[in-house]
Tab-separated table of C-alpha atoms and ligand atoms in Angstrom:
chain	number	residue	atom	x	y	z
I	1	MET	CA	-6.528	-10.444	-23.412
I	2	ARG	CA	-4.391	-9.199	-26.470
I	3	THR	CA	-1.031	-8.339	-25.458
I	4	PRO	CA	0.414	-5.231	-26.725
I	5	GLU	CA	3.482	-5.733	-28.438
I	6	GLU	CA	5.712	-3.535	-26.709
I	7	THR	CA	8.709	-4.254	-23.908
I	8	PHE	CA	9.407	-2.410	-20.370
I	9	PRO	CA	12.257	0.173	-21.177
I	10	THR	CA	15.472	-0.281	-19.281
I	11	HIS	CA	14.995	2.372	-16.821
I	12	PHE	CA	11.748	0.473	-16.249
I	13	THR	CA	11.763	-0.785	-12.789
I	14	PHE	CA	10.781	-4.428	-11.309
I	15	GLY	CA	10.533	-4.624	-7.154
I	16	VAL	CA	9.427	-5.950	-4.410
I	17	ALA	CA	7.153	-4.368	-1.117
I	18	THR	CA	6.443	-5.397	2.200
I	19	SER	CA	6.138	-3.475	5.725
I	20	ALA	CA	7.105	-3.452	8.601
I	21	TYR	CA	5.113	-4.989	10.895
I	22	GLN	CA	4.054	-7.644	8.470
I	23	VAL	CA	7.585	-8.738	7.366
I	24	GLU	CA	9.989	-8.035	10.703
I	25	GLY	CA	9.147	-9.630	13.984
I	26	GLY	CA	9.493	-7.833	17.725
I	27	ILE	CA	7.470	-5.383	17.000
I	28	GLU	CA	4.820	-3.530	20.187
I	29	ASN	CA	2.699	-0.605	19.008
I	30	ASP	CA	-1.225	0.105	18.427
I	31	TRP	CA	-1.467	-3.426	16.292
I	32	ALA	CA	-0.102	-5.478	18.631
I	33	GLU	CA	-2.529	-4.582	21.181
I	34	TRP	CA	-5.507	-5.076	18.474
I	35	GLU	CA	-4.152	-8.481	17.897
I	36	ARG	CA	-4.062	-8.999	21.922
I	37	ALA	CA	-7.352	-7.722	22.757
I	38	GLY	CA	-8.666	-10.158	19.876
I	39	LYS	CA	-9.895	-7.959	17.583
I	40	LEU	CA	-8.607	-9.996	14.554
I	41	LYS	CA	-10.349	-12.871	12.228
I	42	GLU	CA	-9.069	-15.121	13.898
I	43	PRO	CA	-8.695	-13.877	17.504
I	44	HIS	CA	-5.705	-16.026	18.663
I	45	ALA	CA	-3.579	-14.925	15.642
I	46	ARG	CA	-0.691	-13.335	16.577
I	47	CYS	CA	2.005	-11.249	14.245
I	48	GLY	CA	5.022	-12.467	16.694
I	49	ARG	CA	8.087	-12.970	15.404
I	50	ALA	CA	6.225	-12.514	12.180
I	51	VAL	CA	8.514	-13.944	9.484
I	52	ASP	CA	11.945	-12.352	10.883
I	53	HIS	CA	12.425	-10.359	8.155
I	54	TRP	CA	13.947	-7.592	11.132
I	55	HIS	CA	17.428	-10.874	11.474
I	56	ARG	CA	16.977	-12.014	7.870
I	57	TYR	CA	17.002	-9.106	5.425
I	58	GLU	CA	19.791	-9.965	4.256
I	59	GLU	CA	18.833	-13.559	2.741
I	60	ASP	CA	15.655	-11.216	1.693
I	61	TYR	CA	17.668	-8.860	-0.462
I	62	ALA	CA	19.074	-12.206	-1.945
I	63	LEU	CA	16.192	-13.259	-2.775
I	64	ALA	CA	14.855	-10.438	-4.123
I	65	LYS	CA	17.747	-10.190	-5.910
I	66	ALA	CA	17.877	-13.756	-7.074
I	67	VAL	CA	13.618	-12.969	-8.486
I	68	GLY	CA	15.905	-9.902	-11.349
I	69	ALA	CA	14.252	-7.553	-8.830
I	70	THR	CA	16.169	-4.190	-8.299
I	71	ALA	CA	14.334	-1.661	-5.868
I	72	PHE	CA	12.744	-3.203	-2.471
I	73	ARG	CA	9.821	-1.330	-1.180
I	74	ILE	CA	10.275	-1.424	3.152
I	75	SER	CA	8.251	0.827	5.447
I	76	LEU	CA	9.961	2.580	8.736
I	77	GLU	CA	8.124	1.267	12.203
I	78	TRP	CA	7.187	4.480	14.151
I	79	ALA	CA	7.021	2.761	17.076
I	80	ARG	CA	10.645	1.653	17.137
I	81	ILE	CA	12.277	4.506	16.089
I	82	GLU	CA	9.891	6.434	18.625
I	83	PRO	CA	8.641	4.184	21.634
I	84	GLU	CA	7.730	6.964	23.669
I	85	ARG	CA	6.314	10.357	22.630
I	86	GLY	CA	9.512	12.385	21.747
I	87	ARG	CA	12.432	10.179	22.958
I	88	PHE	CA	13.952	8.587	19.969
I	89	ASP	CA	15.355	4.906	19.846
I	90	GLU	CA	19.062	5.816	18.193
I	91	ALA	CA	19.917	2.288	17.887
I	92	ALA	CA	16.375	1.881	15.822
I	93	LEU	CA	17.805	4.099	13.590
I	94	GLU	CA	21.042	2.938	13.234
I	95	ALA	CA	19.543	-0.507	12.296
I	96	TYR	CA	17.687	1.266	10.024
I	97	ARG	CA	19.914	3.021	8.325
I	98	GLU	CA	22.707	-0.344	8.169
I	99	ARG	CA	19.736	-2.497	6.883
I	100	LEU	CA	18.911	0.828	4.280
I	101	LEU	CA	22.807	1.032	2.990
I	102	LYS	CA	22.652	-3.221	2.455
I	103	MET	CA	20.023	-2.797	0.836
I	104	LYS	CA	22.220	-0.083	-1.772
I	105	ALA	CA	25.105	-2.471	-1.514
I	106	HIS	CA	23.007	-5.359	-2.903
I	107	GLY	CA	22.048	-3.474	-6.048
I	108	LEU	CA	18.553	-2.920	-4.576
I	109	ARG	CA	17.351	0.852	-4.976
I	110	PRO	CA	15.507	1.306	-1.196
I	111	VAL	CA	11.755	2.614	-1.265
I	112	VAL	CA	11.010	4.114	1.945
I	113	THR	CA	7.343	4.194	2.953
I	114	LEU	CA	7.243	6.508	6.392
I	115	HIS	CA	3.849	4.908	7.822
I	116	HIS	CA	2.341	1.520	6.717
I	117	PHE	CA	-1.340	1.608	8.995
I	118	THR	CA	0.765	1.247	12.607
I	119	HIS	CA	1.636	3.405	14.973
I	120	PRO	CA	3.251	3.735	18.167
I	121	SER	CA	0.883	3.063	21.232
I	122	TRP	CA	1.161	6.392	22.586
I	123	PHE	CA	-0.292	8.257	19.133
I	124	HIS	CA	-3.511	7.476	19.322
I	125	ARG	CA	-4.153	8.184	22.870
I	126	GLU	CA	-2.226	11.821	23.035
I	127	THR	CA	-1.602	12.979	18.997
I	128	PRO	CA	-4.230	11.295	17.269
I	129	TRP	CA	-4.846	12.026	13.422
I	130	HIS	CA	-8.847	13.641	14.070
I	131	LEU	CA	-6.279	16.832	16.007
I	132	PRO	CA	-3.922	19.083	14.885
I	133	GLN	CA	-1.138	18.216	16.594
I	134	SER	CA	-0.839	14.758	15.120
I	135	VAL	CA	0.524	17.672	12.508
I	136	PRO	CA	3.870	18.016	14.082
I	137	THR	CA	3.929	15.400	15.854
I	138	PHE	CA	4.297	13.141	12.402
I	139	ARG	CA	6.726	15.766	10.979
I	140	ARG	CA	9.088	15.228	14.210
I	141	TYR	CA	9.124	11.274	13.161
I	142	ALA	CA	9.718	12.549	9.405
I	143	GLN	CA	12.458	14.655	9.982
I	144	ARG	CA	14.316	11.887	11.805
I	145	CYS	CA	13.813	9.479	9.137
I	146	ALA	CA	14.856	11.486	6.474
I	147	ALA	CA	18.327	10.946	8.766
I	148	LEU	CA	18.405	7.984	7.344
I	149	LEU	CA	17.888	8.689	3.373
I	150	GLU	CA	21.089	10.566	3.464
I	151	GLY	CA	22.843	9.515	-0.120
I	152	LEU	CA	20.153	6.797	-0.812
I	153	ASP	CA	18.510	8.248	-4.077
I	154	ALA	CA	15.689	6.148	-2.383
I	155	LEU	CA	11.964	6.884	-3.833
I	156	VAL	CA	9.979	8.189	-0.451
I	157	ILE	CA	6.121	7.274	0.620
I	158	SER	CA	4.558	9.172	3.002
I	159	PHE	CA	1.664	7.123	3.975
I	160	ASN	CA	0.755	3.397	2.145
I	161	GLU	CA	-3.466	3.649	1.779
I	162	PRO	CA	-4.339	6.027	3.796
I	163	MET	CA	-8.121	6.287	2.584
I	164	VAL	CA	-7.830	1.636	3.950
I	165	LEU	CA	-6.952	3.911	7.475
I	166	LEU	CA	-8.763	5.966	7.374
I	167	LEU	CA	-12.367	4.130	5.979
I	168	GLY	CA	-10.934	0.575	8.761
I	169	GLY	CA	-9.970	2.857	11.778
I	170	TYR	CA	-12.146	5.949	11.293
I	171	LEU	CA	-15.284	5.151	9.797
I	172	GLN	CA	-15.958	1.195	10.228
I	173	GLY	CA	-13.840	1.610	13.822
I	174	ALA	CA	-12.733	-1.834	12.460
I	175	ILE	CA	-9.356	-1.433	12.919
I	176	PRO	CA	-6.745	0.807	15.339
I	177	PRO	CA	-7.997	3.001	16.834
I	178	GLY	CA	-11.171	1.560	16.244
I	179	ILE	CA	-13.503	5.124	15.884
I	180	ALA	CA	-16.302	5.384	13.965
I	181	ASP	CA	-17.452	8.781	13.188
I	182	GLY	CA	-17.138	10.582	9.652
I	183	ALA	CA	-16.577	13.717	10.988
I	184	LEU	CA	-13.718	12.953	12.573
I	185	THR	CA	-12.838	10.491	9.845
I	186	MET	CA	-12.630	14.237	7.547
I	187	ARG	CA	-10.430	16.104	10.405
I	188	ALA	CA	-7.948	12.717	9.923
I	189	LEU	CA	-8.195	13.163	6.411
I	190	GLU	CA	-7.424	16.918	6.514
I	191	ASN	CA	-4.300	15.580	9.167
I	192	MET	CA	-2.819	13.423	7.051
I	193	VAL	CA	-2.595	15.963	4.069
I	194	ARG	CA	-1.260	18.093	6.108
I	195	SER	CA	1.336	15.975	7.600
I	196	HIS	CA	2.481	14.590	3.742
I	197	ALA	CA	3.049	18.875	3.351
I	198	ALA	CA	4.978	18.704	6.357
I	199	ALA	CA	7.130	15.596	6.181
I	200	ARG	CA	8.175	16.954	2.451
I	201	GLN	CA	9.347	20.139	4.272
I	202	GLU	CA	11.788	18.279	6.482
I	203	LEU	CA	12.673	15.793	3.330
I	204	LEU	CA	13.775	19.095	1.341
I	205	ALA	CA	15.233	20.365	4.816
I	206	LYS	CA	17.600	17.414	4.783
I	207	LEU	CA	17.804	15.977	1.190
I	208	GLY	CA	17.869	18.892	-0.937
I	209	ARG	CA	14.804	16.854	-3.670
I	210	VAL	CA	13.280	13.979	-2.894
I	211	GLU	CA	10.623	11.627	-4.969
I	212	LEU	CA	8.121	11.618	-2.742
I	213	GLY	CA	4.464	10.257	-3.457
I	214	ILE	CA	2.041	8.465	-1.514
I	215	SER	CA	0.479	5.070	-2.310
I	216	GLN	CA	-2.915	4.674	-2.906
I	217	ASN	CA	-5.637	1.778	-3.011
I	218	MET	CA	-7.015	2.125	-5.705
I	219	LEU	CA	-9.896	0.082	-6.575
I	220	ALA	CA	-12.075	-0.574	-9.723
I	221	PHE	CA	-16.053	0.133	-8.799
I	222	ALA	CA	-18.788	-0.732	-10.947
I	223	PRO	CA	-22.570	-0.543	-9.846
I	224	ASP	CA	-23.746	-4.290	-8.164
I	225	ARG	CA	-27.272	-3.402	-10.110
I	226	TRP	CA	-25.967	-1.945	-13.199
I	227	TRP	CA	-29.836	-0.874	-14.370
I	228	HIS	CA	-30.074	0.959	-10.566
I	229	PRO	CA	-29.783	4.684	-10.542
I	230	LEU	CA	-28.452	4.630	-6.703
I	231	ASP	CA	-25.970	1.438	-7.057
I	232	ARG	CA	-24.684	4.375	-10.619
I	233	ALA	CA	-24.662	6.983	-8.110
I	234	LEU	CA	-22.237	5.270	-5.586
I	235	VAL	CA	-19.925	4.443	-8.402
I	236	ARG	CA	-20.037	7.655	-9.259
I	237	LEU	CA	-19.116	9.241	-6.315
I	238	ALA	CA	-17.044	6.759	-4.632
I	239	SER	CA	-14.360	6.299	-7.112
I	240	PRO	CA	-13.147	10.556	-6.340
I	241	ALA	CA	-13.846	10.031	-3.020
I	242	TYR	CA	-11.540	7.013	-2.113
I	243	ASN	CA	-9.296	6.833	-5.214
I	244	HIS	CA	-8.791	10.397	-6.676
I	245	ALA	CA	-9.487	13.036	-2.975
I	246	PHE	CA	-5.630	12.328	-1.045
I	247	HIS	CA	-4.132	12.186	-4.728
I	248	GLU	CA	-5.751	15.241	-6.041
I	249	ALA	CA	-5.404	17.089	-3.018
I	250	LEU	CA	-1.357	16.382	-3.029
I	251	ALA	CA	-1.471	17.863	-6.689
I	252	THR	CA	-4.153	20.726	-6.206
I	253	GLY	CA	-4.168	21.599	-2.467
I	254	HIS	CA	-8.002	21.318	-2.468
I	255	LEU	CA	-8.785	18.248	-0.278
I	256	ARG	CA	-12.881	17.411	-1.410
I	257	VAL	CA	-14.718	14.647	-0.866
I	258	ASN	CA	-18.472	14.057	-1.261
I	259	MET	CA	-20.583	10.903	0.012
I	260	PRO	CA	-23.787	12.240	0.823
I	261	GLY	CA	-24.583	10.803	4.992
I	262	VAL	CA	-21.313	9.134	5.149
I	263	ALA	CA	-18.546	12.071	4.763
I	264	SER	CA	-18.075	14.820	3.279
I	265	THR	CA	-15.060	17.756	3.586
I	266	ARG	CA	-14.350	20.609	1.472
I	267	VAL	CA	-10.742	22.671	2.324
I	268	THR	CA	-7.901	24.185	1.145
I	269	ILE	CA	-4.574	22.981	2.389
I	270	PRO	CA	-2.617	25.918	0.223
I	271	GLU	CA	1.252	23.769	1.602
I	272	ALA	CA	-0.045	20.448	-0.423
I	273	ARG	CA	-0.304	21.968	-3.486
I	274	ASP	CA	2.444	20.282	-5.714
I	275	SER	CA	3.744	18.148	-3.092
I	276	VAL	CA	4.632	14.583	-4.455
I	277	GLU	CA	6.769	13.983	-7.402
I	278	PHE	CA	4.840	11.008	-8.455
I	279	ILE	CA	1.861	9.012	-8.569
I	280	GLY	CA	1.649	5.538	-6.119
I	281	VAL	CA	-0.707	3.035	-7.472
I	282	ASN	CA	-1.521	-0.244	-5.429
I	283	TYR	CA	-4.225	-2.028	-7.482
I	284	TYR	CA	-5.465	-5.442	-6.703
I	285	SER	CA	-9.259	-6.109	-7.569
I	286	ARG	CA	-12.646	-4.007	-8.406
I	287	ALA	CA	-16.030	-3.697	-5.983
I	288	HIS	CA	-19.143	-3.574	-7.104
I	289	LEU	CA	-21.294	-1.115	-4.904
I	290	ARG	CA	-25.110	-1.916	-3.964
I	291	PHE	CA	-27.288	1.180	-2.640
I	292	VAL	CA	-29.018	-0.168	1.180
I	293	PRO	CA	-31.680	1.834	2.251
I	294	ARG	CA	-29.868	2.300	5.629
I	295	PRO	CA	-26.344	3.715	6.963
I	296	PRO	CA	-24.043	3.910	6.060
I	297	PHE	CA	-26.015	3.300	2.968
I	298	ILE	CA	-23.199	1.118	0.414
I	299	GLU	CA	-22.778	-2.023	0.675
I	300	PHE	CA	-18.984	-3.561	-0.878
I	301	LYS	CA	-19.286	-7.176	-2.784
I	302	TYR	CA	-16.181	-8.641	-4.608
I	303	ARG	CA	-18.632	-10.855	-7.413
I	304	ASP	CA	-16.379	-13.506	-10.578
I	305	THR	CA	-18.176	-12.009	-12.735
I	306	ARG	CA	-15.862	-13.485	-15.512
I	307	GLY	CA	-15.427	-17.275	-14.037
I	308	ARG	CA	-11.989	-16.747	-13.101
I	309	GLY	CA	-12.593	-17.538	-9.774
I	310	LEU	CA	-12.190	-15.173	-6.543
I	311	THR	CA	-8.400	-14.671	-5.499
I	312	ASP	CA	-8.446	-16.873	-2.337
I	313	ILE	CA	-8.846	-13.745	-0.090
I	314	GLY	CA	-11.973	-13.651	-1.640
I	315	TRP	CA	-11.550	-10.380	-4.345
I	316	GLU	CA	-12.404	-10.754	-8.193
I	317	ASP	CA	-9.581	-11.543	-10.548
I	318	TRP	CA	-9.908	-7.821	-12.526
I	319	PRO	CA	-7.090	-7.160	-14.706
I	320	GLU	CA	-9.803	-4.863	-17.062
I	321	GLY	CA	-9.719	-2.268	-14.373
I	322	PHE	CA	-5.654	-1.844	-13.673
I	323	LEU	CA	-5.760	-0.240	-16.989
I	324	GLN	CA	-8.590	2.234	-16.454
I	325	THR	CA	-7.448	2.974	-13.116
I	326	LEU	CA	-3.726	4.216	-15.165
I	327	ARG	CA	-5.361	5.954	-16.953
I	328	ASP	CA	-7.465	7.563	-14.690
I	329	VAL	CA	-3.706	8.955	-13.443
I	330	LYS	CA	-2.282	10.045	-16.014
I	331	ARG	CA	-4.622	13.625	-15.220
I	332	TYR	CA	-2.132	14.658	-12.210
I	333	GLY	CA	0.956	14.576	-15.123
I	334	ARG	CA	3.470	12.661	-13.060
I	335	PRO	CA	5.040	9.847	-13.432
I	336	VAL	CA	3.385	6.448	-11.737
I	337	TRP	CA	4.892	3.516	-10.075
I	338	ILE	CA	3.210	0.323	-9.229
I	339	THR	CA	3.401	0.376	-4.915
I	340	GLU	CA	1.751	-2.747	-4.321
I	341	ASN	CA	-0.119	-5.812	-7.223
I	342	GLY	CA	-0.486	-9.093	-6.300
I	343	ILE	CA	-2.513	-11.884	-5.415
I	344	ASP	CA	-3.440	-14.538	-2.529
I	345	ASP	CA	-2.987	-17.675	-3.624
I	346	ARG	CA	-2.034	-19.810	-1.554
I	347	ALA	CA	-1.298	-22.575	-3.710
I	348	GLY	CA	1.010	-21.020	-5.700
I	349	ALA	CA	-0.043	-21.702	-9.272
I	350	ARG	CA	-2.166	-18.606	-9.890
I	351	ARG	CA	0.157	-15.811	-9.601
I	352	PRO	CA	2.310	-16.529	-12.830
I	353	HIS	CA	-1.192	-15.595	-14.722
I	354	TYR	CA	-2.458	-12.868	-12.449
I	355	LEU	CA	1.206	-11.395	-13.237
I	356	HIS	CA	0.941	-11.868	-17.163
I	357	SER	CA	-2.547	-10.291	-17.020
I	358	HIS	CA	-1.466	-7.383	-14.576
I	359	LEU	CA	1.704	-6.429	-16.190
I	360	ALA	CA	0.262	-6.721	-19.990
I	361	GLN	CA	-2.390	-4.105	-18.943
I	362	VAL	CA	1.050	-1.396	-17.221
I	363	LEU	CA	2.409	-2.259	-20.804
I	364	ALA	CA	-1.675	-1.230	-22.501
I	365	ALA	CA	-0.875	1.872	-19.926
I	366	ARG	CA	2.065	2.591	-21.569
I	367	ALA	CA	0.999	2.102	-25.492
I	368	GLU	CA	-1.365	5.148	-24.680
I	369	GLY	CA	0.845	7.720	-22.666
I	370	VAL	CA	0.590	6.703	-19.083
I	371	ASP	CA	4.274	7.352	-17.405
I	372	VAL	CA	4.627	4.172	-15.581
I	373	GLN	CA	7.681	3.484	-14.332
I	374	GLY	CA	8.199	0.881	-12.106
I	375	TYR	CA	6.341	-1.796	-10.491
I	376	LEU	CA	6.613	-3.592	-6.883
I	377	TYR	CA	4.955	-6.965	-6.308
I	378	TRP	CA	2.795	-7.494	-2.966
I	379	SER	CA	5.100	-9.036	-1.925
I	380	LEU	CA	8.723	-10.895	-1.812
I	381	LEU	CA	7.320	-12.931	1.308
I	382	ASP	CA	3.949	-14.653	2.571
I	383	ASN	CA	3.433	-12.259	5.492
I	384	PHE	CA	1.505	-11.687	8.545
I	385	GLU	CA	-1.924	-9.790	6.406
I	386	TRP	CA	-3.354	-7.792	8.942
I	387	LEU	CA	-7.096	-8.993	10.188
I	388	GLU	CA	-6.574	-12.308	8.043
I	389	GLY	CA	-3.677	-13.311	10.436
I	390	TRP	CA	-1.711	-16.220	8.548
I	391	GLY	CA	-4.153	-17.190	5.845
I	392	PRO	CA	-3.509	-15.329	3.043
I	393	ARG	CA	-0.069	-16.172	1.229
I	394	PHE	CA	0.997	-13.439	-1.167
I	395	GLY	CA	4.237	-13.671	-1.494
I	396	LEU	CA	6.930	-14.891	-4.914
I	397	TYR	CA	8.715	-16.380	-1.549
I	398	HIS	CA	6.270	-19.492	0.048
I	399	VAL	CA	7.316	-19.125	4.145
I	400	ASP	CA	7.040	-21.813	6.036
I	401	PHE	CA	5.296	-20.341	9.175
I	402	ASP	CA	6.486	-22.821	12.411
I	403	THR	CA	10.281	-23.077	10.470
I	404	LEU	CA	10.413	-19.680	8.105
I	405	GLU	CA	12.057	-21.619	5.533
I	406	ARG	CA	11.851	-19.709	2.369
I	407	ARG	CA	11.067	-21.306	-1.112
I	408	PRO	CA	10.537	-20.230	-4.358
I	409	THR	CA	6.769	-20.250	-5.664
I	410	PRO	CA	6.336	-20.731	-9.833
I	411	ALA	CA	5.516	-17.475	-9.837
I	412	CYS	CA	9.584	-16.648	-8.905
I	413	ASP	CA	10.360	-17.790	-12.491
I	414	TYR	CA	7.676	-15.404	-13.431
I	415	PHE	CA	8.782	-13.098	-12.246
I	416	ARG	CA	12.669	-13.313	-12.929
I	417	ALA	CA	11.739	-13.765	-16.549
I	418	VAL	CA	9.674	-10.846	-17.314
I	419	ALA	CA	12.367	-8.455	-15.198
I	420	THR	CA	15.478	-9.590	-16.719
I	421	GLN	CA	14.050	-9.553	-20.318
I	422	ARG	CA	12.134	-6.868	-20.407
I	423	ARG	CA	8.862	-8.159	-21.951
I	424	LEU	CA	5.936	-10.272	-21.420
I	425	VAL	CA	6.365	-13.852	-21.423
I	426	ALA	CA	3.633	-16.521	-21.117
I	427	PRO	CA	3.244	-17.997	-18.537
I	428	GLY	CA	3.516	-21.967	-18.799
I	429	THR	CA	6.123	-21.585	-21.507
I	430	LEU	CA	9.078	-21.486	-19.110
V	501	IFM	O1	-1.338	-6.963	3.309
V	501	IFM	C1	-1.871	-5.695	2.306
V	501	IFM	C2	-1.198	-3.839	2.841
V	501	IFM	O2	-0.252	-4.133	3.792
V	501	IFM	C3	-1.368	-3.075	1.971
V	501	IFM	N1	-2.009	-3.471	1.058
V	501	IFM	C4	-2.436	-4.152	1.184
V	501	IFM	C5	-2.050	-5.641	1.042
V	501	IFM	C6	-2.886	-6.371	0.468
V	501	IFM	O3	-3.932	-6.860	1.528
């Protein structure tokens, strides 16, 4: 692949990403319940103490610094902060504030996600996303989060991958809350857009100004049979719905999804218009879509089209789609942050190449005028990978899940070289 001859400017941020449930440990929430119900791929896997980031956070900040990172993405665990509806845990709030202050003192800019897939257990029983009461509930939580962010110059993410949550939790019923209903999915989507706008009002009221966005999982799509009109039609419908509907709603105030036979909506939410300062992109792979003549009409597969081998979790390694994704978000006219990109590479040997090929696309996009301002690698550490449990390893640092010892993988040197020299270096030349 051609490497554009350009460097990353000094203001470009290299950082790392994590989420509370996957690393902190000791959290009781809807996912912990899901695990106990035996609903993971490996029904006995438990997140439990995760990788004990809750107690080892200073060590982990130092590990991030050691690879040249200057930003650190965490999420706040709603279940810690509001363990019962309307009862906020001051000790948990204080603990998060202390962690954020220490992060800043380590020279790491906080990137703070308010909602990363998980909920307090009461949420789905009392004010689930498909009910309008979910909006004031999230607003009240966001108001308490806003107070944690004072004086930190944090980048704030309201929702991580809302379409993944909705697809998995509301359309397929595979993750909490385990609903499988197209109409409810669209109501939940609408309420999440409204909740983002409500959270923004609270953040602005408390902080005066905010850099707010969402972190959107964006896939490259291709027809499984390039010649088949229905596979091609699916690709034309899937990208606007999955990749862009949420971004579009937060830019224009118009929420539109058109997946005939699956889920559709068309609604105007005026308060959502112009409600982001940046576009957050999580990019991992490309999916091939095939029409099947029965609901839900779509078969979704990862294929190894170039003989690069699928990643260990089974996803196509497709850096080419990253450039196209970045070109596609240029339309929003906002700065772009790569809020996640990474590979499940259990042996650790492929990761430097993955980083190289994907960062090359970031440079290519910048050369085309896409204002990409930062890149956060997913993840600093191996961690608990949702339905897959403890199998996948996305970490720059390998974690021994018995002793919790963190050890650098070969990608640490590579990441540090790029982050500090601010140019692409060829893997294998270090
Ligand atoms: O681990 C997840 C993360 O929580 C959200 N984005 C994708 C990652 C890898 O699957």
